[in-house]
Coordinates of C-alpha atoms and ligand atoms in Angstrom, one line a residue:
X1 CA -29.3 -79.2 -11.8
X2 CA -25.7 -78.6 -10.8
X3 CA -25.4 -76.0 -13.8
X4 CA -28.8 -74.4 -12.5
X5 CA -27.6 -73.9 -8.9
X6 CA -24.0 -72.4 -10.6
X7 CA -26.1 -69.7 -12.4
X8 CA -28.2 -68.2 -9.5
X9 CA -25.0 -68.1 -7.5
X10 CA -23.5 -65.8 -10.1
X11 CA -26.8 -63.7 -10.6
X12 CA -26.6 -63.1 -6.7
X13 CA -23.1 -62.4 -6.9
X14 CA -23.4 -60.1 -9.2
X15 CA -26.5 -58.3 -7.3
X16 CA -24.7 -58.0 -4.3
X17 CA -22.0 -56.1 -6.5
X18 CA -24.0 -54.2 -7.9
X19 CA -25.1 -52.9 -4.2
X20 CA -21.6 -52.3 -3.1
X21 CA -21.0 -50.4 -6.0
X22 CA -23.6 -47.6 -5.5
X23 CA -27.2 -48.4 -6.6
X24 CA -29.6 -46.2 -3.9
X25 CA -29.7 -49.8 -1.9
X26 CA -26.4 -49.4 -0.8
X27 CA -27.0 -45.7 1.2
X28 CA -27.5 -46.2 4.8
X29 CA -28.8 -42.5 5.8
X30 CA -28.6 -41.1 9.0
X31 CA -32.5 -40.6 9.1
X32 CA -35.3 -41.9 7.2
X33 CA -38.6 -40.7 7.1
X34 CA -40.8 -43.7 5.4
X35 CA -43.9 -43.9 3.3
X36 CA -45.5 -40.6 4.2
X37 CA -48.2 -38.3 2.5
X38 CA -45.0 -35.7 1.5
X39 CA -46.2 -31.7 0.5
X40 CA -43.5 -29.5 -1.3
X41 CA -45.7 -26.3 -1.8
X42 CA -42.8 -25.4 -4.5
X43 CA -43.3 -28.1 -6.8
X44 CA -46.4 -29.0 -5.8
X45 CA -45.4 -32.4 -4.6
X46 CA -48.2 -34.1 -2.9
X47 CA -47.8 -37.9 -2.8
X48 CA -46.7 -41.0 -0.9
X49 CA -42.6 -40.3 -0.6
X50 CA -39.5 -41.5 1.1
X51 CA -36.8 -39.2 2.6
X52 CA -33.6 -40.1 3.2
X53 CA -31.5 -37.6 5.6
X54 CA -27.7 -36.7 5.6
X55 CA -25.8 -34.3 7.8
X56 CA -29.1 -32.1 8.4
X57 CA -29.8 -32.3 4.3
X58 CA -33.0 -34.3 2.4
X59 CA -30.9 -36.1 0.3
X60 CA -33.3 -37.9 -1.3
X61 CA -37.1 -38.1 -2.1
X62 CA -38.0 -42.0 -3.6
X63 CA -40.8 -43.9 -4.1
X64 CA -39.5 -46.3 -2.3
X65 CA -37.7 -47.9 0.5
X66 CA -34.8 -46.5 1.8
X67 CA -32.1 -47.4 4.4
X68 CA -31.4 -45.4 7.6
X69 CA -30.0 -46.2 10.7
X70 CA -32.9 -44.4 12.1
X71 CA -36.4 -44.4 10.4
X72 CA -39.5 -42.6 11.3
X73 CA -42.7 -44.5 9.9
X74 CA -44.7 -41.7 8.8
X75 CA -47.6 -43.8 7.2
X76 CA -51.1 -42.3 7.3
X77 CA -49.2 -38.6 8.1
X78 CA -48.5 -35.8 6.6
X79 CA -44.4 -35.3 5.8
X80 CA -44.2 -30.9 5.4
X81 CA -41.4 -28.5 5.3
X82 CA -41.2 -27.3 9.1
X83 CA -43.4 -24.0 9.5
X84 CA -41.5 -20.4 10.0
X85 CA -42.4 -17.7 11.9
X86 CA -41.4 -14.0 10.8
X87 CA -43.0 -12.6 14.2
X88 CA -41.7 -14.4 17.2
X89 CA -41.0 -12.0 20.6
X90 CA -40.8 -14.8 22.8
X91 CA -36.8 -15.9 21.8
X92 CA -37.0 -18.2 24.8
X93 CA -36.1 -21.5 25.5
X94 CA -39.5 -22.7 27.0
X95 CA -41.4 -20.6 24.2
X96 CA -39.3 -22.6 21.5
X97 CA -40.5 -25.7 22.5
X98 CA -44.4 -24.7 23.1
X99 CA -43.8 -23.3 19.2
X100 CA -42.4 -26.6 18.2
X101 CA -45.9 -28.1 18.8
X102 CA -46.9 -26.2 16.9
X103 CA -44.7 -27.1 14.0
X104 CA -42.7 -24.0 13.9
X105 CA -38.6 -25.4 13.5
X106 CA -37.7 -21.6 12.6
X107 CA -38.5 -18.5 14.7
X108 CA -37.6 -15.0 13.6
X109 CA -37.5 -11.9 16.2
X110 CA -38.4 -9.5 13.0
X111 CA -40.5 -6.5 14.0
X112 CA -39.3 -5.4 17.4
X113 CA -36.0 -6.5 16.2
X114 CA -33.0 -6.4 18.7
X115 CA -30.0 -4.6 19.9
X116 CA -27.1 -5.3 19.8
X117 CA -26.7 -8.3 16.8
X118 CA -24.1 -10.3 17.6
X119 CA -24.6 -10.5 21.2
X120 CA -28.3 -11.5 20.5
X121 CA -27.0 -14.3 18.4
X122 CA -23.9 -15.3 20.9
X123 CA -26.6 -15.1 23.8
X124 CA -28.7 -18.0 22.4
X125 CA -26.4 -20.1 21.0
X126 CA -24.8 -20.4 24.6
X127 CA -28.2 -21.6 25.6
X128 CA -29.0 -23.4 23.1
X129 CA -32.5 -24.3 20.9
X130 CA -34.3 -26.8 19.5
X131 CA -35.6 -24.5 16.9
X132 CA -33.9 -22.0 14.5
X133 CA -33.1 -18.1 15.2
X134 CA -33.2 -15.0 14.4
X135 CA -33.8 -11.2 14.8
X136 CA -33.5 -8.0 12.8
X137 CA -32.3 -4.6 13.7
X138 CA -34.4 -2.6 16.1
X139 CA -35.4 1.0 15.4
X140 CA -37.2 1.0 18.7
X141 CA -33.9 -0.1 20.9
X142 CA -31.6 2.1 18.7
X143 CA -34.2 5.4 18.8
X144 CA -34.3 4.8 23.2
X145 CA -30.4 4.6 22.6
X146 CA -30.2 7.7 20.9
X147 CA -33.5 9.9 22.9
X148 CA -33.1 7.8 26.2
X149 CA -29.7 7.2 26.3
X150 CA -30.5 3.1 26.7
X151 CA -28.1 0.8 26.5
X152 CA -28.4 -3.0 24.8
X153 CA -27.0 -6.5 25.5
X154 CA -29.0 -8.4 23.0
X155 CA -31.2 -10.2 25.8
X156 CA -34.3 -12.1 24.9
X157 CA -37.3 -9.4 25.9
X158 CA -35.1 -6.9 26.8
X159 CA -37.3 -4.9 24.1
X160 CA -40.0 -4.8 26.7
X161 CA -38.1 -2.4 28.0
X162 CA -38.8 0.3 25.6
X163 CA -42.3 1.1 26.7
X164 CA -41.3 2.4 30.2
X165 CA -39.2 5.1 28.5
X166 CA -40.6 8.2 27.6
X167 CA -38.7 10.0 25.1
X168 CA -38.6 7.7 21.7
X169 CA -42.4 6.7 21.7
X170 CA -43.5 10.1 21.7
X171 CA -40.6 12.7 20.7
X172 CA -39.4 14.3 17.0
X173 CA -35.7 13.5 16.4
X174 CA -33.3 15.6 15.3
X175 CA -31.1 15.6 12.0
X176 CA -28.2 14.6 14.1
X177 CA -30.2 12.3 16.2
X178 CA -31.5 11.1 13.2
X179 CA -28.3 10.2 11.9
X180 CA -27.3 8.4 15.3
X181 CA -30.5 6.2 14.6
X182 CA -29.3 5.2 11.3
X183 CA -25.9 4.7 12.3
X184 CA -27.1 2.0 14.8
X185 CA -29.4 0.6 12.3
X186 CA -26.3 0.1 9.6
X187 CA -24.0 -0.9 12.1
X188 CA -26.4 -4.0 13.0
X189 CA -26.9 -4.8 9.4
X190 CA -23.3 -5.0 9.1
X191 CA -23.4 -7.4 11.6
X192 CA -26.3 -9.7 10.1
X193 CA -29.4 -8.9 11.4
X194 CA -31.9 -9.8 8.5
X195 CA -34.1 -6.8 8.4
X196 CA -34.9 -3.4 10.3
X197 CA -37.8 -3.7 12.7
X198 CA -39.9 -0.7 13.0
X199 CA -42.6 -0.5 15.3
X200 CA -43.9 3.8 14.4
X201 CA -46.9 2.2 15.7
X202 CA -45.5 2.1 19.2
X203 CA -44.3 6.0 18.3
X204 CA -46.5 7.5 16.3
X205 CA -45.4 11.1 16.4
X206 CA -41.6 9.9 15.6
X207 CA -40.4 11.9 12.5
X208 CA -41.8 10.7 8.9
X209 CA -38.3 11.6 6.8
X210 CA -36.5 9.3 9.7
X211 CA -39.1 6.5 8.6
X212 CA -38.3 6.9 4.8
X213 CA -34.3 7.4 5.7
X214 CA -34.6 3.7 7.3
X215 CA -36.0 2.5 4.1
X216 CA -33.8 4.2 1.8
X217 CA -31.1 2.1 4.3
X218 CA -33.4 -1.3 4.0
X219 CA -33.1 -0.5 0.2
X220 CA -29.2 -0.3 -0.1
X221 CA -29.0 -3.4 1.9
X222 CA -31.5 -5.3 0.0
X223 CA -32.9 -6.6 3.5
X224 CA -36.8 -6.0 3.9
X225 CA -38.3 -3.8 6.5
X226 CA -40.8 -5.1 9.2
X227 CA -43.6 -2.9 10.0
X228 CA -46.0 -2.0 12.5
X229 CA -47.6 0.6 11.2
X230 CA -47.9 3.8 12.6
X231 CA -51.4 4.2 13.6
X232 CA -54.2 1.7 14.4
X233 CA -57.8 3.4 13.6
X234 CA -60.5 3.3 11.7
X235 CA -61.3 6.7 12.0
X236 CA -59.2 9.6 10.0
X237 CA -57.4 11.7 10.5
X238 CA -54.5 9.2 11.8
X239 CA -56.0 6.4 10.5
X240 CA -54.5 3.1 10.1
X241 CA -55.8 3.4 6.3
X242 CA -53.0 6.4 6.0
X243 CA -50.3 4.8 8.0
X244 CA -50.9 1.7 5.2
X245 CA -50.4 4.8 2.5
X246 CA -46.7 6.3 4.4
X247 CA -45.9 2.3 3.9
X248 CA -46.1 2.1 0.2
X249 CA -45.1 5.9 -0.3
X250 CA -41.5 4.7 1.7
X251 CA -41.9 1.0 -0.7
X252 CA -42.5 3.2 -3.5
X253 CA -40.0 5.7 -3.2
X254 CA -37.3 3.5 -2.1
X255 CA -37.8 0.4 -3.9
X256 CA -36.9 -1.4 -1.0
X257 CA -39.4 -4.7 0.6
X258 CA -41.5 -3.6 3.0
X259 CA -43.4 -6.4 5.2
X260 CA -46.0 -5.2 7.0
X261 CA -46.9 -7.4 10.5
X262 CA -50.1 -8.2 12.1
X263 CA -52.4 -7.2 9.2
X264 CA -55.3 -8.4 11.0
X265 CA -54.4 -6.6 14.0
X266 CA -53.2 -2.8 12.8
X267 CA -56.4 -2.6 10.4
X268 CA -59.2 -3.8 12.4
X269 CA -62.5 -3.2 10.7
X270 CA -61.0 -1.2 8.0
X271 CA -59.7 -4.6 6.8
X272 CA -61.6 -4.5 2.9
X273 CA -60.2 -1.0 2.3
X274 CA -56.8 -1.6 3.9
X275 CA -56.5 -5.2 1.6
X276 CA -58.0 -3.0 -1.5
X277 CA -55.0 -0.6 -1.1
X278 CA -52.1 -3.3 0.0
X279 CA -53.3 -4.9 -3.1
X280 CA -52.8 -2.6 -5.5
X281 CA -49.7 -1.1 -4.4
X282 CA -48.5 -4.9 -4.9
X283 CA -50.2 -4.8 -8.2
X284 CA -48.4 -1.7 -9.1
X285 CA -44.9 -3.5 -8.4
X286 CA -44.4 -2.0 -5.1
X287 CA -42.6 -4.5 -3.3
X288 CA -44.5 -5.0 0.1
X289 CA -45.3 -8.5 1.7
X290 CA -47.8 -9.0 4.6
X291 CA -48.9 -11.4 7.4
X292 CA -51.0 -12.2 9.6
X293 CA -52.2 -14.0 12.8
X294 CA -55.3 -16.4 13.3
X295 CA -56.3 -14.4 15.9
X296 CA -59.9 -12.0 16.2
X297 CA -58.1 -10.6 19.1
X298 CA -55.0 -8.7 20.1
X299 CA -52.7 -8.1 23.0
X300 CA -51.0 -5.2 24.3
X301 CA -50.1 -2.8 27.4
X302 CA -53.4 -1.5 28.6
X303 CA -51.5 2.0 28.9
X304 CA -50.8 2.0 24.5
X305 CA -52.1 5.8 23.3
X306 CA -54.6 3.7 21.2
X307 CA -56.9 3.2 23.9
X308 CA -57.0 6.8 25.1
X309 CA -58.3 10.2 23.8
X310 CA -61.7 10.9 23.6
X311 CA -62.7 9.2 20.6
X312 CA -60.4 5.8 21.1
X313 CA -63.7 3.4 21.1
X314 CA -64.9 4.8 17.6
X315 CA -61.3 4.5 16.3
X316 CA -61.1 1.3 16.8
X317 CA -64.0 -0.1 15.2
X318 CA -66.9 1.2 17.8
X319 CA -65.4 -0.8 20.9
X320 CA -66.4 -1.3 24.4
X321 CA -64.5 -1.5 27.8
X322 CA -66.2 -5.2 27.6
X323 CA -63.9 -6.5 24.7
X324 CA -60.9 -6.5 27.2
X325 CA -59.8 -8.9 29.2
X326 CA -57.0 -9.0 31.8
X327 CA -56.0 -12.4 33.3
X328 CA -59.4 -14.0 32.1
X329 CA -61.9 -11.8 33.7
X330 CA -64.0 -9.5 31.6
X331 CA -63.3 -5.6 32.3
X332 CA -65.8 -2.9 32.7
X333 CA -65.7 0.9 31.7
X334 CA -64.7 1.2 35.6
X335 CA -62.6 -1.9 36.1
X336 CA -61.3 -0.8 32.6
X337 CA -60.7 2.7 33.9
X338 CA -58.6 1.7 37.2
X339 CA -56.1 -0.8 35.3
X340 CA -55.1 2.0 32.9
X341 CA -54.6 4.4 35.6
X342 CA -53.0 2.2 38.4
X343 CA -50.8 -0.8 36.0
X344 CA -51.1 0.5 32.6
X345 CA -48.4 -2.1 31.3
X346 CA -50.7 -4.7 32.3
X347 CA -51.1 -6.9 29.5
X348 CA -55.0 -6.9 28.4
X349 CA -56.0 -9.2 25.2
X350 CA -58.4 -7.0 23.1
X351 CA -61.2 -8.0 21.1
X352 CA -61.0 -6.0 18.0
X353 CA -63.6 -8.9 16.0
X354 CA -66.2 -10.8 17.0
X355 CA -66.4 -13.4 14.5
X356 CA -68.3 -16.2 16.5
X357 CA -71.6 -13.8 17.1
X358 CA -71.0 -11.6 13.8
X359 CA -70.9 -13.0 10.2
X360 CA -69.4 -9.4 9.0
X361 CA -66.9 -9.9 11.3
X362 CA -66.0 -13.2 10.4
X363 CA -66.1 -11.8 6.5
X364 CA -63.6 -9.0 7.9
X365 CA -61.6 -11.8 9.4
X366 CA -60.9 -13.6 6.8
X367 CA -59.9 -10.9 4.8
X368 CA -56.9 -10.4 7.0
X369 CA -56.3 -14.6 7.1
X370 CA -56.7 -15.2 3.2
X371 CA -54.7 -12.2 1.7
X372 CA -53.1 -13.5 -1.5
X373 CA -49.8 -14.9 -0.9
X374 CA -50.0 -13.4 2.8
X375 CA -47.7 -15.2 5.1
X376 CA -48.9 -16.7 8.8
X377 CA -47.3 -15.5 11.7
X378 CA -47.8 -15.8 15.4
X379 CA -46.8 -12.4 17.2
X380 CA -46.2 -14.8 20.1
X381 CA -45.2 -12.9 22.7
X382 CA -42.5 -14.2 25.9
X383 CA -44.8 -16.0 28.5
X384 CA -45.1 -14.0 32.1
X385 CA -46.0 -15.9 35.0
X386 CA -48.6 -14.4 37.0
X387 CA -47.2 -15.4 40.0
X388 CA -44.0 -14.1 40.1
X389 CA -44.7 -11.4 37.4
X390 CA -41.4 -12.4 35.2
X391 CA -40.7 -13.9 32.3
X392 CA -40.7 -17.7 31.8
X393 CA -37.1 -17.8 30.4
X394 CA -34.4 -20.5 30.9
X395 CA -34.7 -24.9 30.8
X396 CA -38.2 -24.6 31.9
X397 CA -40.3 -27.7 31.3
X398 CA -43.3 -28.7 31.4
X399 CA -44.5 -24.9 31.7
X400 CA -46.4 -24.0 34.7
X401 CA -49.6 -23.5 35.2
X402 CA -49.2 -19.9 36.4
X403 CA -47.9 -18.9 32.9
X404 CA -50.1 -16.6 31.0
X405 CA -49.7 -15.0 26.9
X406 CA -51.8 -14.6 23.9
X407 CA -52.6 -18.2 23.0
X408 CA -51.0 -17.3 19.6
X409 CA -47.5 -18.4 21.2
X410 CA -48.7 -21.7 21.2
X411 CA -51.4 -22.0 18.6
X412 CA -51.2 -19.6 15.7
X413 CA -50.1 -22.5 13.0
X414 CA -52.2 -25.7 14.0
X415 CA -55.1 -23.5 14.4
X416 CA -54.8 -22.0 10.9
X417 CA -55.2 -25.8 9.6
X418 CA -57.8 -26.2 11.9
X419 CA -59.7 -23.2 10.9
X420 CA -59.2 -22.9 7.1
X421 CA -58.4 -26.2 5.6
X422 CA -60.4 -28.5 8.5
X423 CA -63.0 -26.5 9.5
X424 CA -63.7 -23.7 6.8
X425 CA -62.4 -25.5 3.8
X426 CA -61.5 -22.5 2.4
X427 CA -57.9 -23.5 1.8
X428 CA -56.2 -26.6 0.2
X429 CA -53.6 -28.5 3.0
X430 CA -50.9 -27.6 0.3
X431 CA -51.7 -23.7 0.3
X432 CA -52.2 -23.3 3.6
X433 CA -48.8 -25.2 4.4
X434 CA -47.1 -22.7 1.6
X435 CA -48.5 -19.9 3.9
X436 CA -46.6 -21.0 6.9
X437 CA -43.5 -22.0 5.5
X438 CA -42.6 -21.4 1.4
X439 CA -43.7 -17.8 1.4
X440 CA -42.4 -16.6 4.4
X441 CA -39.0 -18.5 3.2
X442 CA -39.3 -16.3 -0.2
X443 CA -39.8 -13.1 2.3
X444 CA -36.3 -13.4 3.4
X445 CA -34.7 -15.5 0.9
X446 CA -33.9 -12.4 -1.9
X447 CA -31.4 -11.3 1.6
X448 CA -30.7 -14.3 3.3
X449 CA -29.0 -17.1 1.3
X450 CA -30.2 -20.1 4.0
X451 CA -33.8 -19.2 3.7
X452 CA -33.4 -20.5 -0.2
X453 CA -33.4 -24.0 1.7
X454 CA -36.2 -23.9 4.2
X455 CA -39.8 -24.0 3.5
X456 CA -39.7 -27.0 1.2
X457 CA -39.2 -30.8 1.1
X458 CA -36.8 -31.0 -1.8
X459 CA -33.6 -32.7 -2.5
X460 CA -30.6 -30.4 -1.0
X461 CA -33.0 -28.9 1.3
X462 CA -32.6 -28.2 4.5
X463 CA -34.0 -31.3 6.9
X464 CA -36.9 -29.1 8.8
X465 CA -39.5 -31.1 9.0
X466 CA -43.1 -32.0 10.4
X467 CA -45.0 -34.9 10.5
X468 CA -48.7 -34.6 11.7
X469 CA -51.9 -36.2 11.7
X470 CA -54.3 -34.2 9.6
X471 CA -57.0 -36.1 11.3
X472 CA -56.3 -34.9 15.1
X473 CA -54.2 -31.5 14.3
X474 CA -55.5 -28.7 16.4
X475 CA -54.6 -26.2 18.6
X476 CA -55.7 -26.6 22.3
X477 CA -54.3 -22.7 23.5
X478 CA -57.3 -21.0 24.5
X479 CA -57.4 -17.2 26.7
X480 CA -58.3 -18.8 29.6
X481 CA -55.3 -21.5 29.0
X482 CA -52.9 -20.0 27.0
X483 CA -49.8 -22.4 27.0
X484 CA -52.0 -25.6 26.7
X485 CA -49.7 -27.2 23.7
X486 CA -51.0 -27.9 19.9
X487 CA -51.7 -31.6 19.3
X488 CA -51.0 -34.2 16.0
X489 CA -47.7 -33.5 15.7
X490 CA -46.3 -37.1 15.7
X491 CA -42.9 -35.6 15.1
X492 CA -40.7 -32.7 14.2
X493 CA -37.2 -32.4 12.9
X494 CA -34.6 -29.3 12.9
X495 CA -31.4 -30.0 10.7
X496 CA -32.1 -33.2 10.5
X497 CA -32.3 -33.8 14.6
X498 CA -35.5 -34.8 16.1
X499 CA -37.0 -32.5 18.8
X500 CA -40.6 -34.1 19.1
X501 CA -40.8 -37.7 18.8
X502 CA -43.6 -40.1 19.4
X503 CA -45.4 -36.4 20.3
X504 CA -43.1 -36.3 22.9
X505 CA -40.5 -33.1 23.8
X506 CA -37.0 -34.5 23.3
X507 CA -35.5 -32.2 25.9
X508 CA -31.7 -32.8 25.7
X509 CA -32.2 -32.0 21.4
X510 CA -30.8 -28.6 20.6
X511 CA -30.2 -28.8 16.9
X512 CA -31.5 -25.1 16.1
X513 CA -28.9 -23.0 14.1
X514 CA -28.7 -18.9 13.8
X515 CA -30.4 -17.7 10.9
X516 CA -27.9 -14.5 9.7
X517 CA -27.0 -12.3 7.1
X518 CA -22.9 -12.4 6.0
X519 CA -20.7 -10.5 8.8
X520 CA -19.0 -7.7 7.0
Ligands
ZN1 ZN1 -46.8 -5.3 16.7

């Protein structure tokens, strides 16, 4: 009995040795994130997991339990890398955290871009975010610097700015201007922005040699371009179908990335040709990338030269005045007709589909939506506050009521789970979460070194997380009541800090880190 008694003593001895001395047991992390359905759309993980978290890392995926002096109970939920979002205007605090709802722990300012880099990136990390940050180079800013004589702080929104000035959106550069442009351009790569924005479609007389000149730059840099193509019809000549062909001539030619932005929304019912065409090129080897919004509608100043000329309605698909909207209500050919004339920077959201009455449309939708290893993004743009007609900018929370935007700022990512893995079925949980977080990762990863560790739940990877309900996630943003928050997400993590817990904003939690190139 006495021997007996001896002997377990010495087995538990020797246990709680073998704890001290290193066995996963013995790991206290600072966050644990326990028994949840994990996804890696890398690896193709897709089972009930463990994470342990250290200094903003996953240290470790394991079957089983783990120690932290924080845990998260994730059973029942889905464990995800966080989503990222290549297409973000509104680099806001209060649009951060409406976006984090949403699952989005990374938001890039890529196709506007911004001006100037580093004061962008000192501007917002004064402030402060919950959620990652970013921006390229902006041809826009640095083409109304050079035609306009503008001048640039890097301020959130400031881009806005652009469409009051009337030289760079409708005027041929010189060679020397030209030149000016670039120099801007290379001077902001130089100072990490990840990409060149380019917006032709905002200017699309601006000179085609200037728009193969910024790729031949994107090229040398190895950073991709982000398009918006240079026209938006359906129609030819000046068809979106031949702004798609100046893309992959530039690709081509160059051999640098281009991304193209808002697929759905620069292609309208020309989608099946447009896809045809994107397809091949990328079939061919030309390197081009491309995403999208869950959106059959757009928004944009009611003054754009794409809803005027004689033949604009055709152009864009055989519209009417009646698939506009401007703060809810419905225009007419005359109500249509005053806005344009008296406010034409009015923000009007524009029906280009109708996929709830057409099933062609809804074909043509999901086109844009499925493209083969197309990426989501939102194109969410700043939120303006009808009352006061400014931005809604600064620690702003809950929003008000008064705040208007496409419902894309708030909804674009629960929606597409909604839509296409809920609803539609047409998607896998795993490939639509690759859409929203691995592939726009790979977009930026082959020029930024920290995208190689976001967009996947792996071991060494950045700590980004969500955790939702698959059950109850859903978007709530509608046109009507655009800021209304996404719901199921039980929690979301940023470098390994919570910023939603319990589904509840963690206000004081700004763990969000720039997102760079190297500084030369
Ligand atoms: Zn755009």
């Amino acid at each position: 009995m006495l021997m007996f008694i001896k002997s377990h003593a010495l087995v538990s001895s020797i246990l709680f040795m073998l704890l001290l001395s290193g066995s996963s047991y013995a790991i206290t992390y600072d966050l644990v994130i326990k028994n949840g359905r994990v996804i890696d759309p890398e690896t193709g993980l897709d089972s009930t997991r463990w994470l342990g978290i250290q200094s903003g890392k996953i240290t470790k995926i394991s079957k089983s339990y783990l120690q932290g002096t924080k845990v998260i109970d994730a059973t029942g939920l889905v464990v995800a890398p966080g989503f990222i979002d290549l297409h973000a205007h509104g680099q806001f605090l209060p649009s951060a955290r409406l976006q984090a709802f949403d699952g989005v722990t990374t938001a890039l300012e890529l196709e506007a871009g911004v001006l100037e880099i580093s004061k962008f990136y000192n501007n917002i990390a004064k402030e402060g975010r919950p959620i990652n940050y970013g921006a390229s180079a902006s041809w826009a800013m640095a083409r109304a610097t050079v035609l306009d004589n503008a001048s640039y702080n890097g301020v959130p929104g400031e881009v806005l700015g652009v469409f009051k000035l009337p030289n760079w959106s409708t005027k041929l550069a010189t060679q020397n201007q030209q030149t000016e442009v670039i120099a801007i351009i290379e001077k902001s790569l130089n100072a990490g922005a990840l990409g060149i924005g380019i917006m032709t479609g905002y200017s699309p007389n601006s000179n085609r040699k200037e728009y193969y000149k910024l790729h031949k730059l994107a090229a040398k840099y190895n950073v991709p371009s982000f398009n918006h193509i240079r026209f938006a019809s359906s129609l030819e000549p000046k068809s979106s179908f031949e702004a798609y062909q100046e893309l992959i001539s530039v690709a081509a030619s160059t051999g640098a990335h281009a991304h193209i932005s808002h697929l759905n929304s620069t292609s309208f019912r020309d989608i099946e040709d447009v896809a045809e065409l994107v397809l091949g090129a990328q079939k061919q080897g030309v390197n081009i990338s491309v995403e999208a919004y869950p959106y059959a509608a757009g928004s944009t100043a009611i003054g754009a030269q794409m809803f005027r000329g004689t033949n604009w309605k055709e152009r864009l698909g055989n519209v009417s005045e009646s698939d506009f909207s401007f703060n809810g209500t419905t225009l007419t050919a005359q109500s249509f007709k005053t806005l344009q004339e008296e406010k034409p920077s009015s923000i009007i959201i524009f029906n280009y589909l109708d996929p709830e009455h057409s099933d062609k449309d809804q074909h043509l939708y999901e086109i844009s939506q499925l493209f083969p290893n197309g990426a989501v993004a939102s194109d969410g743009l700043p939120m303006i506050d009808i009352n006061t007609k400014k931005v809604i900018s600064g620690d702003v929370w809950p929003l008000p009521k008064s705040a208007k935007t496409h419902p894309r700022a708030a909804g674009s990512y629960s929606r597409f789970i909604r839509q296409f893995v809920k609803e539609d079925k047409s998607l896998t949980l795993i490939e639509a979460i690759r859409k929203m977080s691995l592939i726009p990762a790979q977009i930026l990863e082959k020029s930024v070194d920290q995208m190689r560790h976001k967009g996947r739940i792996q071991e060494g990877a950045d700590a980004d997380i969500v955790i939702f309900d698959f059950s109850q996630i859903s978007d709530r943003a509608t046109f009507t009541n655009p800021v209304l928050t996404s719901v199921g997400m039980q929690a979301v993590i940023v470098n390994g800090t919570p910023i939603i817990e319990n589904r509840k904003l963690i206000k004081s939690a700004l763990p969000g880190k720039p997102i760079r190139r190297a500084i030369k």
